[in-house]
Structure formats: C-alpha cells, structure tokens
Amino acid sequence: MVKRRFLGWDRPALHSAADLLLGEIAPEGPADLSGCIVVLPGARAGRRLTELLLERSEAAGRPLRPPRISLVGSLPELLYRPPLPQPGSVLDRIAWSHALQGMPRSSLEALFPNLSDEELGSGALALAGTLQTLHAEVGASAKDFGDVAAICRNQLFFSDEERWTILADIQARYRRLLGEIGFRDRESARRETLSSGSVVPHGDLWVVGAPDLLPVTRAFLTAAAGERSVEILVAAPASLSGHFDELGCVLPDAWATEMGGLEERLIQVAPGPEAQADAVLAKLEGLGSLIAAEDAVVGVPDPEVAPFLVESLGEAGIAVRDARGSPIERTPGFRLLEGIAGYLESREFDRFAGILRHPQLEAWLRRRVADPPDSLPATLDDYRELHLPLRLSAHGMPPSGGEKESLPLAPRMREMRDALDGLLEPLRRSAPLSAWGPKIGELFLALMGGEPVHRHAPGGRALVELAEALGRVLEELASLPSALDRRVSGDRALRFALDELRGAMVPPEQDVGAIELLGWLELPLDDAPALFLTGANEPHLPDSVSADPFLPHGIRQAIGLLDNEGRWARDLFHLRTILATRAHLLIVSGRRDASGNPLRLSRLLLAEDAETVARRILAFLEAEKNPKEEFGAPPSPAPARAGDPPAPSTFALPPEPILSAPAPPPSIRVTDFRLILADPYRYALDRVLGLEPKDDRARELDGAGFGGLAHKVLEEFADTSEASSEDPAKVRATLDALLDRAARLRFGGDALPAVRIQVEQLRARLAGFARWQAGWVREGWRIERAEAVPAGDGVAFPVDGEPILLLGKVDRVDRNQRTGEWCVLDYKTGEGGLDPDAAHRVGSAGAKRWVDLQLPLYRRLVPALQAEGGGSLVPRDAQADVRVGYILLAQDPEEVGARLAEWSSTELEEAEEVARAAVRLLRKNRFVFARESSAIRVGDPLSVVIGGGVLRLDEEGDDGAP
C-alpha cells in the first residue's frame, strides 16, 4: 500500500518528517524506529533527520532506536538478496574491457570512431569506464541495452539502433564473463528480482522529499508496497497534490505553466564570481546578530564560485565549510601520482619538471641526491631556458662540459633524472594487473617518506583519505580472478588505479561554527533559516543534458530517465520550496565567469509573467554597464561632489615609485644606454634591483637565444682557417659543422620540435652569410679578432671630471689588408635590413634623437682592445678612423651583409654628450616611475610590477597603459 502525505511549507520538511515518524511509529514509550526504512535523496539530509529525531526523543526523555537510513539510489539493494556476489568497481571495469576486446574492430569503431591500436589494446580500460557508466545509467531505467535498441527502432524519429545493438552484444559478453567467474552485475540482479517478484522489504518504507525517483527505484517501491506500507512524504502543501504522482514525483506537465513567485528584491546581479562572494558577505554582515553562522547556508550550483566564497568570507573572519568536500584528484598526493604516470608514458621534460616541483617528490629527491640545488624550481627553469628539451632520454641530454660550463645544469639534471628513474624502474615493465598492487603501494609509501601521517595534521586528512582509497583499489587489483587478469605496463596500471579514484570526494573537517556551502539539490531539505544562493545561471540552474553521445534527450525521455522537462519541474518545485521556507534569502546571478565569459540568467528566475521576464532580462543586461546595480536594491550612494577628498587607499602600483641603488655604479655596459634612454625606471628594475623573470614557458628560442646561438657559431668560425677563405662552399661546410656541434652541446639530441626548426632556419641564414663572407674576403677583409673585450676593468669615460668605466664585448674586428681600413662589427639576427642610424636615432631629418649608443661608444673601446700577443689590436694612428656597423644575418639572403654607419664627427660627439647626460642621471641615483613616458608595455616581463596583465587597461584601450 502506497500512501502520500503532504508536509506543507509552513516549516522545514525534515522537522515535519521527524514529528510524523515519532508520532506515527512510536507515539509512546521508547522511540523505537528501527523497524522502518527512511529513504532520503542525500546523506546530509539523512544525518540531519537523525539529529532531529535524537533532539526530540531526548527532550521527551525517550530512548531512541533510530530508523535505517537509505539513500534513494541504494534503496533496491535493501529489498532483495543478490543470488550471486556483485563485482567491485575494479573487477567490473576489467570485465567490460575484456568484453570490448572480444568485439570486431568495425563494431567498436561504430561506437568510438577513429580508434587507435593502443586504445583497442591496453587503452580498452579507459573505454570500459564509459560503458560501465552507461550500463548504470540505462540500468536505472530498469532496462538494458537491448531494450534501448528496440525503442530506437520503434519509437524514435532518428534511429540509433545499430549502435545500441552493438552495445547489447558487448553487454551480453560482459554478463557472460561475470557469470563464468561466479558474479552477477547489479543491474541484472535488480531486473531478475523485479521479474521474479522476489522483492522483500525488511520494514515499512518512508520516502521523504524525493521528487525525481529513477524508474528502477519506482519499480522496487511499487513492488514493496504489496508487502509492506510505503509512506511518501512530499515537501509541499496539499493544494499542489495534482502536481505530483502517486510516489511523490513531480509531473512535468503540471509544472510547465507554474511561476516561481520570486520577488525582485531577493535577486542581485554581480559582475563576476568575486563580486558574487562579496554580495553574500555584504548580506550576511547586514543581517548582523539576527542569525548565527550555523543558521545560514550558501547554495553553490556553480562550483566555480566556491573558492571565491571561501576566500571572501574567510578574509572577513567567517569560517566556511564546503560540505561537498574536495575532489580527490585535487589532492597533492593524487596529482603527484598522476604526474608520475604521465612521466612514465613519455619522459617529457615538462612532466619531469612538473613532478619535481611537487614538495613531496622534492623532499624525496633531496634525500637521494648528493648535492641537491638550493632552489629546485629555479634550476628547472634555468635548464628549460638554456637547453629547451623535449624529453630527458638517455641519448638526448646535452653532454657534460657543454654549453655554459660554469653552470653545470646538464650533469645535475642527469643526476636527478637517474634518481627518479631508479625509483620508477619497477614500473617500466609489463606485468599482470593483479601484480601491480604491491608495486604501486611501495611507490606511494616511498614518496610519502615512510613516516606516519596523522589525519589532523596539516594536509593529513587528504593524504589519509587518498591512502585508504588507493589501498582499497589495490586490494581489488590483487584479488582479480585469473580469467580476467591481463598484462599491462606500470603506467597503465597506475592510470587505471587513479581513474578508479577519480570522482571520489575528500570530506571537509568538521566545524560546527562554519557556514556550509551546499549543492542545489541539498538546499530544499536543509533547515537553516538563511540561504544565500549564488551561481543562479545557466547551465547550472536548472541543470540539463544536451550533448550526451549515447543518451541524448530523446532517448532519456523514451526510457523514462529524468529529462530536461523533468529537471525543470523538479528545480522549479525546489525554488518554490526554498522561497516558502526561508526567513532570509538572497539569490545572486553572475554576469561573467572567472575567465570573463558572459553568462546567462537562470531560467528559474524567468518563470514569471511576460512583463516581469522582460524587466529582469533588461536589468540583467544593464548590469554589464552598471555592475553595481541590483534587482530591488536600494539606490546607489550619491556620487562624490567636486572638491571632496579622494577616498584613502593603501594600494598603489608600482609599490616603489622611486628606486635608488646603494651607490652609483662605477661602470656601465655600452648596451645598457639604450635601456636608460628608453626608461630610467625600467633600467633600475632590471639593473639596480636585478629583477629577472623566471619561468618554464619557453617552447622555442627567443630573439636573444637565437642570436646567442648564431654568435656562438660565428665566434668559433673566426678561429678557423676557412674564415679567410674565398670559397663560399668551404665556408658554408665549416659553419654547418660548427652549428651542428653548438646545437648538440646546448640542446642534446632531443630538443623541442620548434628548436630543431630554428636551428635549420639559422643554417639557412648562415648559408647566406657564407656567400657574403667569401665575397668580403675577396675584397681584402680579414677577421683580426672575435668577441674582443677591453683590457683591464673597462675604458674610462670622463663625465664632469670623474670617469666611469665603459664595458662591452665587440663581436668582430676586421681589417682590410689592401687599404689598411679597420671595422668594428656587431652581428644582428633581426628581420630585414637594419640600418645602424635607424637603430640608434629616431625622428625626422635635422631633429633626430639618440635612443641607442652602442656603436658610437664602441669607438671608445677600440684603443683598449688587445691583440692576441699583447699590445693594441688597432694601431694608434688608425683608431680615430675605425668604422662601426652591423653584419646582418637576415632571413632574406639578399639582406645578409655589412651595414656601416655614416655618422659625422659632430653626430658622434652628440652621441657622447647624450651618454654623459645618462651617466649624470645614474649618478643622481633617483629613478622615478613616470606612467606617461614609461617604456614598460603589457607583455614586458616586468610589466606585472606596475600592474600590466593584472589590472584592466584604461577605457581608451591603450595597450601601453596598465
């Protein structure tokens, strides 16, 4: 017998249910409810109902024997005895993978197009997870895959019968495999129980607040009603009885025309997730002493908002507890194991660097390596920047003693790689799945350091939960029947174990005084008087299914699963329940997500008359222009009047608008003058504070790296006999050999693909250089010195009677053997023809301004350049006539060659006077940030110091104004 009862909306549903249970089952004496089963939609509602029963029985002085609490999804298993044991998740998934591998490839490709051989082989475990989930979803409709195929054939406009027939064959294979080893899957056991009429309830059933029962649960309840009483408690007033069926589930057609009845004063629009959190905080603070923390909950249909709520309320001193917990895949231990699986698969440097940055593995590594680096992240960044590796294969790493001998990155990286490979060596072979459990367990214990971990220590709860869950999976693996065991690699076994854990939640710490964050479906039965609902946006509220590859809306509807109309009816009913049972309510809808993408207003907020709908949509869209406006909110404060002092702020960018060095520098590189002239403050950030960006984002050589590689090759070329050859073929062959050697020493044999392409691009430029160089030699020119530096500590450059030392390195000094002429040359790898004057001066003719002083000041270095045997490289009588210029290594072969400067003595003197002014600025030692003239642009590595990439640009969109 099924009996419906309507609890009304005058009080929270669980309070009414508790009173009804006690009054009906145990009106007198001991409160013995152990003879009944109470079915609820969620575990939290079950715990709260037990608390309410205990409170009432204690208040009445009656001992309580609580009822058996069951969740809706697990109710059928309380109503029958399985004829055979049911497989655990591990065994179940492996059985599906075996069933998949027994099918023809053509059939599998009809289900999963473009399958690779790997996916059909060891990768079938991943595909099996998809079928495992689909099996459970279809089973919830009390049907199997064959039933769906028949429905597709007979009822749907578009028939997907072929795919479902294939799925039915796989399902039959799966069931046969389980039967051969003495198991029966849950869905089959349920169907057999219903068909045989062997439902046996062990007590009366009370179903509380479950408006969307699955077909299989409905079937079991109906069958149980023939044996025991089934009480359906609907959390709604009796006036809405026509909106629910006999089991208390919503009737979509009846709710299709219902309105929400939501007042606009309860709705607020916020620009983004952070503003949503601020709106909750403001409302909570506005209530003040009216409510305690335990009397308020925050609804979070959109999980993206949760971190902002935790941060915003936490900063205000309000404890927050996310009742849903955190996904186990976000725990540090899980991420480390996942990173290890990835490294085992590919040995890519990115994966290696990722796991070495994990604190647990870094701690392990420091115990194993003789001389670990002081900063492991910085070492990894340096290695990435210098060597740009793809993998850390044995043959691919740069040889020891290669590029930058003073920074032995390759040997150090090789030592760390070998230590990690030693740890992971047991997982680099193939073995039966059942044998991998102990090996993975040993790896986990080794990574954790072998020390006891306490649940209440920092991070301990997540680690213990992970260890316990992983232990259960590994135990299942170890007990696999031999008929379903199979050989897989260690990384596949680890991936399989992690996939089994994925989706599990780590429960949060208990905190009685914390405000709970709850999901949408938990809110209707929660009894806190204050509710703040965030994320009232599509597609989170109401949720919907629109693109399922196997169970789209039409099939769901046909087999009786909850479809979009059913979800709408359920969620509208929940909204009405919340409105009627809360003393304090705020509903916040976001305009944009955390990435800035626009959001849509929840349709639940539009379940009103046409005029209200139009007004709300306009207000929602208007909130983009006026983000502080809200539905039903009091007027915004009047704008500040002219003359009012600005509101004080403790935040400013940059944090140090004036910089100074401990003392003026005694020397300066000639290339630094360009920085000083462009922006003294930018120069100070770089050269005074020594700020240098460090990251591992490089995937190719930047301009400096490309130029550095070219300089390395050309420096070594200058010392070869072919440097004086007139044969371009010989010059090119030498350059090719030098480039191959330089690339091998720096990048090893396994650099990133883009780097290998760049090496070949440089080879093409060097081919153009070879042709030019041979012609240059034919004109009488010879390289006298490469990478020449002044003798001593630098070259004195007098400024106001006090010298400063000029520093620099000259790429190349050439002499013409026929004319006696000398040239100081600088290699340039920039695109196109770079004219020295255009690079050093800007402005119109007659009003040019010096922006770089490199080549003019090279002339100051010439007297101090020494020949190999000592003495001045350039004879004293020729020093005044030395020419300066560039050797371009352009992409276009026609642009390769020398570009000599043609400055007059007056212009060169102007350049030196500009250099003196720059030195005076250095000696003044006061570098002031000037936003209007700042050379720091968005994209500059140091732009974050002044807010670039952090704060919005100005309204004019000037990408130079942070």
PDB file of N, CA, C and O in Angstrom, residues 295-352:
ATOM      1  N   ASP A 295      23.120  29.066  11.369  1.00  0.00           N
ATOM      2  CA  ASP A 295      21.758  29.264  10.862  1.00  0.00           C
ATOM      3  C   ASP A 295      21.732  29.743   9.419  1.00  0.00           C
ATOM      4  O   ASP A 295      20.691  30.158   8.913  1.00  0.00           O
ATOM      5  N   ALA A 296      22.885  29.713   8.761  1.00  0.00           N
ATOM      6  CA  ALA A 296      22.958  30.173   7.371  1.00  0.00           C
ATOM      7  C   ALA A 296      23.680  29.144   6.523  1.00  0.00           C
ATOM      8  O   ALA A 296      24.601  28.456   6.991  1.00  0.00           O
ATOM      9  N   VAL A 297      23.251  29.015   5.293  1.00  0.00           N
ATOM     10  CA  VAL A 297      23.943  28.175   4.320  1.00  0.00           C
ATOM     11  C   VAL A 297      24.069  28.959   3.025  1.00  0.00           C
ATOM     12  O   VAL A 297      23.302  29.891   2.766  1.00  0.00           O
ATOM     13  N   VAL A 298      25.043  28.555   2.226  1.00  0.00           N
ATOM     14  CA  VAL A 298      25.247  29.180   0.917  1.00  0.00           C
ATOM     15  C   VAL A 298      25.086  28.097  -0.145  1.00  0.00           C
ATOM     16  O   VAL A 298      25.760  27.061  -0.098  1.00  0.00           O
ATOM     17  N   GLY A 299      24.169  28.325  -1.073  1.00  0.00           N
ATOM     18  CA  GLY A 299      23.987  27.391  -2.176  1.00  0.00           C
ATOM     19  C   GLY A 299      24.951  27.692  -3.307  1.00  0.00           C
ATOM     20  O   GLY A 299      25.143  28.855  -3.674  1.00  0.00           O
ATOM     21  N   VAL A 300      25.576  26.659  -3.844  1.00  0.00           N
ATOM     22  CA  VAL A 300      26.595  26.844  -4.876  1.00  0.00           C
ATOM     23  C   VAL A 300      26.329  25.890  -6.045  1.00  0.00           C
ATOM     24  O   VAL A 300      27.009  24.877  -6.201  1.00  0.00           O
ATOM     25  N   PRO A 301      25.328  26.181  -6.895  1.00  0.00           N
ATOM     26  CA  PRO A 301      25.128  25.340  -8.092  1.00  0.00           C
ATOM     27  C   PRO A 301      26.330  25.359  -9.034  1.00  0.00           C
ATOM     28  O   PRO A 301      26.619  24.365  -9.685  1.00  0.00           O
ATOM     29  N   ASP A 302      27.016  26.508  -9.091  1.00  0.00           N
ATOM     30  CA  ASP A 302      28.188  26.649  -9.952  1.00  0.00           C
ATOM     31  C   ASP A 302      29.441  26.486  -9.094  1.00  0.00           C
ATOM     32  O   ASP A 302      29.785  27.377  -8.307  1.00  0.00           O
ATOM     33  N   PRO A 303      30.167  25.358  -9.195  1.00  0.00           N
ATOM     34  CA  PRO A 303      31.332  25.120  -8.332  1.00  0.00           C
ATOM     35  C   PRO A 303      32.420  26.178  -8.480  1.00  0.00           C
ATOM     36  O   PRO A 303      33.243  26.337  -7.580  1.00  0.00           O
ATOM     37  N   GLU A 304      32.437  26.905  -9.594  1.00  0.00           N
ATOM     38  CA  GLU A 304      33.478  27.910  -9.806  1.00  0.00           C
ATOM     39  C   GLU A 304      33.415  29.026  -8.766  1.00  0.00           C
ATOM     40  O   GLU A 304      34.427  29.663  -8.468  1.00  0.00           O
ATOM     41  N   VAL A 305      32.241  29.246  -8.205  1.00  0.00           N
ATOM     42  CA  VAL A 305      32.079  30.341  -7.250  1.00  0.00           C
ATOM     43  C   VAL A 305      32.615  29.957  -5.868  1.00  0.00           C
ATOM     44  O   VAL A 305      32.976  30.829  -5.079  1.00  0.00           O
ATOM     45  N   ALA A 306      32.687  28.666  -5.576  1.00  0.00           N
ATOM     46  CA  ALA A 306      33.038  28.212  -4.223  1.00  0.00           C
ATOM     47  C   ALA A 306      34.371  28.778  -3.716  1.00  0.00           C
ATOM     48  O   ALA A 306      34.436  29.285  -2.589  1.00  0.00           O
ATOM     49  N   PRO A 307      35.479  28.715  -4.485  1.00  0.00           N
ATOM     50  CA  PRO A 307      36.749  29.249  -3.957  1.00  0.00           C
ATOM     51  C   PRO A 307      36.669  30.735  -3.614  1.00  0.00           C
ATOM     52  O   PRO A 307      37.301  31.187  -2.657  1.00  0.00           O
ATOM     53  N   PHE A 308      35.897  31.500  -4.372  1.00  0.00           N
ATOM     54  CA  PHE A 308      35.765  32.927  -4.094  1.00  0.00           C
ATOM     55  C   PHE A 308      34.986  33.147  -2.795  1.00  0.00           C
ATOM     56  O   PHE A 308      35.294  34.074  -2.033  1.00  0.00           O
ATOM     57  N   LEU A 309      34.013  32.309  -2.536  1.00  0.00           N
ATOM     58  CA  LEU A 309      33.269  32.401  -1.279  1.00  0.00           C
ATOM     59  C   LEU A 309      34.167  32.078  -0.100  1.00  0.00           C
ATOM     60  O   LEU A 309      34.150  32.777   0.923  1.00  0.00           O
ATOM     61  N   VAL A 310      34.941  31.026  -0.227  1.00  0.00           N
ATOM     62  CA  VAL A 310      35.850  30.645   0.860  1.00  0.00           C
ATOM     63  C   VAL A 310      36.824  31.770   1.154  1.00  0.00           C
ATOM     64  O   VAL A 310      37.080  32.116   2.313  1.00  0.00           O
ATOM     65  N   GLU A 311      37.364  32.382   0.100  1.00  0.00           N
ATOM     66  CA  GLU A 311      38.360  33.450   0.293  1.00  0.00           C
ATOM     67  C   GLU A 311      37.715  34.707   0.869  1.00  0.00           C
ATOM     68  O   GLU A 311      38.212  35.276   1.845  1.00  0.00           O
ATOM     69  N   SER A 312      36.602  35.143   0.274  1.00  0.00           N
ATOM     70  CA  SER A 312      35.986  36.400   0.695  1.00  0.00           C
ATOM     71  C   SER A 312      35.471  36.315   2.127  1.00  0.00           C
ATOM     72  O   SER A 312      35.735  37.201   2.954  1.00  0.00           O
ATOM     73  N   LEU A 313      34.746  35.258   2.444  1.00  0.00           N
ATOM     74  CA  LEU A 313      34.217  35.125   3.799  1.00  0.00           C
ATOM     75  C   LEU A 313      35.333  34.849   4.790  1.00  0.00           C
ATOM     76  O   LEU A 313      35.293  35.329   5.931  1.00  0.00           O
ATOM     77  N   GLY A 314      36.342  34.087   4.360  1.00  0.00           N
ATOM     78  CA  GLY A 314      37.463  33.814   5.261  1.00  0.00           C
ATOM     79  C   GLY A 314      38.219  35.066   5.637  1.00  0.00           C
ATOM     80  O   GLY A 314      38.626  35.244   6.788  1.00  0.00           O
ATOM     81  N   GLU A 315      38.420  35.977   4.670  1.00  0.00           N
ATOM     82  CA  GLU A 315      39.110  37.230   4.967  1.00  0.00           C
ATOM     83  C   GLU A 315      38.327  38.090   5.952  1.00  0.00           C
ATOM     84  O   GLU A 315      38.896  38.903   6.669  1.00  0.00           O
ATOM     85  N   ALA A 316      37.011  37.884   5.976  1.00  0.00           N
ATOM     86  CA  ALA A 316      36.169  38.638   6.913  1.00  0.00           C
ATOM     87  C   ALA A 316      36.054  37.930   8.259  1.00  0.00           C
ATOM     88  O   ALA A 316      35.286  38.370   9.121  1.00  0.00           O
ATOM     89  N   GLY A 317      36.792  36.834   8.427  1.00  0.00           N
ATOM     90  CA  GLY A 317      36.766  36.122   9.703  1.00  0.00           C
ATOM     91  C   GLY A 317      35.598  35.169   9.847  1.00  0.00           C
ATOM     92  O   GLY A 317      35.277  34.744  10.968  1.00  0.00           O
ATOM     93  N   ILE A 318      34.942  34.823   8.758  1.00  0.00           N
ATOM     94  CA  ILE A 318      33.792  33.919   8.799  1.00  0.00           C
ATOM     95  C   ILE A 318      34.237  32.552   8.288  1.00  0.00           C
ATOM     96  O   ILE A 318      34.679  32.421   7.145  1.00  0.00           O
ATOM     97  N   ALA A 319      34.134  31.541   9.148  1.00  0.00           N
ATOM     98  CA  ALA A 319      34.544  30.197   8.759  1.00  0.00           C
ATOM     99  C   ALA A 319      33.572  29.635   7.723  1.00  0.00           C
ATOM    100  O   ALA A 319      32.360  29.815   7.829  1.00  0.00           O
ATOM    101  N   VAL A 320      34.115  28.961   6.724  1.00  0.00           N
ATOM    102  CA  VAL A 320      33.316  28.390   5.640  1.00  0.00           C
ATOM    103  C   VAL A 320      33.701  26.922   5.487  1.00  0.00           C
ATOM    104  O   VAL A 320      34.882  26.565   5.536  1.00  0.00           O
ATOM    105  N   ARG A 321      32.697  26.091   5.313  1.00  0.00           N
ATOM    106  CA  ARG A 321      32.933  24.652   5.127  1.00  0.00           C
ATOM    107  C   ARG A 321      32.182  24.191   3.886  1.00  0.00           C
ATOM    108  O   ARG A 321      30.959  24.292   3.840  1.00  0.00           O
ATOM    109  N   ASP A 322      32.914  23.716   2.911  1.00  0.00           N
ATOM    110  CA  ASP A 322      32.290  23.191   1.695  1.00  0.00           C
ATOM    111  C   ASP A 322      31.849  21.765   1.986  1.00  0.00           C
ATOM    112  O   ASP A 322      32.663  20.835   2.020  1.00  0.00           O
ATOM    113  N   ALA A 323      30.558  21.589   2.229  1.00  0.00           N
ATOM    114  CA  ALA A 323      30.043  20.287   2.659  1.00  0.00           C
ATOM    115  C   ALA A 323      30.284  19.196   1.619  1.00  0.00           C
ATOM    116  O   ALA A 323      30.318  18.009   1.956  1.00  0.00           O
ATOM    117  N   ARG A 324      30.430  19.581   0.371  1.00  0.00           N
ATOM    118  CA  ARG A 324      30.655  18.574  -0.654  1.00  0.00           C
ATOM    119  C   ARG A 324      32.049  17.985  -0.575  1.00  0.00           C
ATOM    120  O   ARG A 324      32.332  16.941  -1.155  1.00  0.00           O
ATOM    121  N   GLY A 325      32.948  18.658   0.140  1.00  0.00           N
ATOM    122  CA  GLY A 325      34.328  18.213   0.184  1.00  0.00           C
ATOM    123  C   GLY A 325      35.073  18.651  -1.058  1.00  0.00           C
ATOM    124  O   GLY A 325      34.597  19.468  -1.852  1.00  0.00           O
ATOM    125  N   SER A 326      36.234  18.099  -1.245  1.00  0.00           N
ATOM    126  CA  SER A 326      37.043  18.430  -2.420  1.00  0.00           C
ATOM    127  C   SER A 326      37.347  17.162  -3.197  1.00  0.00           C
ATOM    128  O   SER A 326      37.540  16.093  -2.601  1.00  0.00           O
ATOM    129  N   PRO A 327      37.371  17.241  -4.527  1.00  0.00           N
ATOM    130  CA  PRO A 327      37.654  16.042  -5.330  1.00  0.00           C
ATOM    131  C   PRO A 327      39.013  15.457  -4.983  1.00  0.00           C
ATOM    132  O   PRO A 327      39.994  16.187  -4.805  1.00  0.00           O
ATOM    133  N   ILE A 328      39.070  14.157  -4.893  1.00  0.00           N
ATOM    134  CA  ILE A 328      40.323  13.507  -4.511  1.00  0.00           C
ATOM    135  C   ILE A 328      41.411  13.757  -5.544  1.00  0.00           C
ATOM    136  O   ILE A 328      42.601  13.765  -5.219  1.00  0.00           O
ATOM    137  N   GLU A 329      40.999  14.014  -6.808  1.00  0.00           N
ATOM    138  CA  GLU A 329      42.009  14.266  -7.839  1.00  0.00           C
ATOM    139  C   GLU A 329      42.709  15.609  -7.658  1.00  0.00           C
ATOM    140  O   GLU A 329      43.708  15.883  -8.320  1.00  0.00           O
ATOM    141  N   ARG A 330      42.177  16.460  -6.764  1.00  0.00           N
ATOM    142  CA  ARG A 330      42.847  17.729  -6.498  1.00  0.00           C
ATOM    143  C   ARG A 330      43.812  17.647  -5.325  1.00  0.00           C
ATOM    144  O   ARG A 330      44.478  18.627  -5.007  1.00  0.00           O
ATOM    145  N   THR A 331      43.878  16.518  -4.669  1.00  0.00           N
ATOM    146  CA  THR A 331      44.793  16.392  -3.536  1.00  0.00           C
ATOM    147  C   THR A 331      46.230  16.339  -4.049  1.00  0.00           C
ATOM    148  O   THR A 331      46.496  15.832  -5.144  1.00  0.00           O
ATOM    149  N   PRO A 332      47.184  16.844  -3.275  1.00  0.00           N
ATOM    150  CA  PRO A 332      48.580  16.838  -3.739  1.00  0.00           C
ATOM    151  C   PRO A 332      49.095  15.443  -4.061  1.00  0.00           C
ATOM    152  O   PRO A 332      49.816  15.257  -5.044  1.00  0.00           O
ATOM    153  N   GLY A 333      48.729  14.445  -3.242  1.00  0.00           N
ATOM    154  CA  GLY A 333      49.224  13.093  -3.486  1.00  0.00           C
ATOM    155  C   GLY A 333      48.722  12.524  -4.798  1.00  0.00           C
ATOM    156  O   GLY A 333      49.468  11.867  -5.541  1.00  0.00           O
ATOM    157  N   PHE A 334      47.448  12.752  -5.110  1.00  0.00           N
ATOM    158  CA  PHE A 334      46.887  12.262  -6.373  1.00  0.00           C
ATOM    159  C   PHE A 334      47.594  12.923  -7.550  1.00  0.00           C
ATOM    160  O   PHE A 334      47.953  12.263  -8.526  1.00  0.00           O
ATOM    161  N   ARG A 335      47.803  14.230  -7.447  1.00  0.00           N
ATOM    162  CA  ARG A 335      48.447  14.938  -8.557  1.00  0.00           C
ATOM    163  C   ARG A 335      49.869  14.446  -8.778  1.00  0.00           C
ATOM    164  O   ARG A 335      50.353  14.375  -9.910  1.00  0.00           O
ATOM    165  N   LEU A 336      50.544  14.091  -7.696  1.00  0.00           N
ATOM    166  CA  LEU A 336      51.898  13.572  -7.844  1.00  0.00           C
ATOM    167  C   LEU A 336      51.865  12.230  -8.568  1.00  0.00           C
ATOM    168  O   LEU A 336      52.644  12.001  -9.505  1.00  0.00           O
ATOM    169  N   LEU A 337      50.974  11.329  -8.160  1.00  0.00           N
ATOM    170  CA  LEU A 337      50.881  10.031  -8.826  1.00  0.00           C
ATOM    171  C   LEU A 337      50.465  10.192 -10.284  1.00  0.00           C
ATOM    172  O   LEU A 337      50.968   9.483 -11.163  1.00  0.00           O
ATOM    173  N   GLU A 338      49.575  11.131 -10.554  1.00  0.00           N
ATOM    174  CA  GLU A 338      49.152  11.378 -11.923  1.00  0.00           C
ATOM    175  C   GLU A 338      50.321  11.906 -12.753  1.00  0.00           C
ATOM    176  O   GLU A 338      50.505  11.521 -13.918  1.00  0.00           O
ATOM    177  N   GLY A 339      51.119  12.793 -12.176  1.00  0.00           N
ATOM    178  CA  GLY A 339      52.288  13.299 -12.880  1.00  0.00           C
ATOM    179  C   GLY A 339      53.304  12.208 -13.155  1.00  0.00           C
ATOM    180  O   GLY A 339      53.930  12.173 -14.223  1.00  0.00           O
ATOM    181  N   ILE A 340      53.472  11.291 -12.208  1.00  0.00           N
ATOM    182  CA  ILE A 340      54.399  10.176 -12.398  1.00  0.00           C
ATOM    183  C   ILE A 340      53.919   9.273 -13.532  1.00  0.00           C
ATOM    184  O   ILE A 340      54.720   8.818 -14.360  1.00  0.00           O
ATOM    185  N   ALA A 341      52.618   9.014 -13.580  1.00  0.00           N
ATOM    186  CA  ALA A 341      52.082   8.203 -14.675  1.00  0.00           C
ATOM    187  C   ALA A 341      52.371   8.861 -16.019  1.00  0.00           C
ATOM    188  O   ALA A 341      52.747   8.186 -16.988  1.00  0.00           O
ATOM    189  N   GLY A 342      52.200  10.176 -16.089  1.00  0.00           N
ATOM    190  CA  GLY A 342      52.490  10.888 -17.325  1.00  0.00           C
ATOM    191  C   GLY A 342      53.958  10.819 -17.697  1.00  0.00           C
ATOM    192  O   GLY A 342      54.309  10.647 -18.875  1.00  0.00           O
ATOM    193  N   TYR A 343      54.842  10.932 -16.702  1.00  0.00           N
ATOM    194  CA  TYR A 343      56.283  10.866 -16.986  1.00  0.00           C
ATOM    195  C   TYR A 343      56.673   9.464 -17.442  1.00  0.00           C
ATOM    196  O   TYR A 343      57.509   9.308 -18.353  1.00  0.00           O
ATOM    197  N   LEU A 344      56.061   8.451 -16.852  1.00  0.00           N
ATOM    198  CA  LEU A 344      56.350   7.084 -17.277  1.00  0.00           C
ATOM    199  C   LEU A 344      55.942   6.866 -18.728  1.00  0.00           C
ATOM    200  O   LEU A 344      56.589   6.111 -19.461  1.00  0.00           O
ATOM    201  N   GLU A 345      54.883   7.533 -19.157  1.00  0.00           N
ATOM    202  CA  GLU A 345      54.385   7.368 -20.520  1.00  0.00           C
ATOM    203  C   GLU A 345      55.300   8.005 -21.549  1.00  0.00           C
ATOM    204  O   GLU A 345      55.499   7.462 -22.637  1.00  0.00           O
ATOM    205  N   SER A 346      55.879   9.165 -21.240  1.00  0.00           N
ATOM    206  CA  SER A 346      56.541   9.928 -22.299  1.00  0.00           C
ATOM    207  C   SER A 346      57.951  10.412 -21.982  1.00  0.00           C
ATOM    208  O   SER A 346      58.677  10.764 -22.905  1.00  0.00           O
ATOM    209  N   ARG A 347      58.317  10.467 -20.714  1.00  0.00           N
ATOM    210  CA  ARG A 347      59.620  11.016 -20.303  1.00  0.00           C
ATOM    211  C   ARG A 347      59.823  12.454 -20.789  1.00  0.00           C
ATOM    212  O   ARG A 347      60.954  12.930 -20.900  1.00  0.00           O
ATOM    213  N   GLU A 348      58.749  13.163 -21.054  1.00  0.00           N
ATOM    214  CA  GLU A 348      58.882  14.553 -21.489  1.00  0.00           C
ATOM    215  C   GLU A 348      59.391  15.420 -20.341  1.00  0.00           C
ATOM    216  O   GLU A 348      59.076  15.188 -19.168  1.00  0.00           O
ATOM    217  N   PHE A 349      60.161  16.431 -20.704  1.00  0.00           N
ATOM    218  CA  PHE A 349      60.744  17.295 -19.679  1.00  0.00           C
ATOM    219  C   PHE A 349      59.668  18.024 -18.882  1.00  0.00           C
ATOM    220  O   PHE A 349      59.798  18.207 -17.676  1.00  0.00           O
ATOM    221  N   ASP A 350      58.598  18.457 -19.552  1.00  0.00           N
ATOM    222  CA  ASP A 350      57.541  19.168 -18.845  1.00  0.00           C
ATOM    223  C   ASP A 350      56.949  18.311 -17.730  1.00  0.00           C
ATOM    224  O   ASP A 350      56.657  18.804 -16.646  1.00  0.00           O
ATOM    225  N   ARG A 351      56.750  17.046 -17.989  1.00  0.00           N
ATOM    226  CA  ARG A 351      56.216  16.148 -16.965  1.00  0.00           C
ATOM    227  C   ARG A 351      57.244  15.925 -15.859  1.00  0.00           C
ATOM    228  O   ARG A 351      56.901  15.880 -14.678  1.00  0.00           O
ATOM    229  N   PHE A 352      58.505  15.777 -16.241  1.00  0.00           N
ATOM    230  CA  PHE A 352      59.582  15.632 -15.269  1.00  0.00           C
ATOM    231  C   PHE A 352      59.639  16.849 -14.350  1.00  0.00           C
ATOM    232  O   PHE A 352      59.684  16.728 -13.116  1.00  0.00           O
TER     233      PHE A 352
END
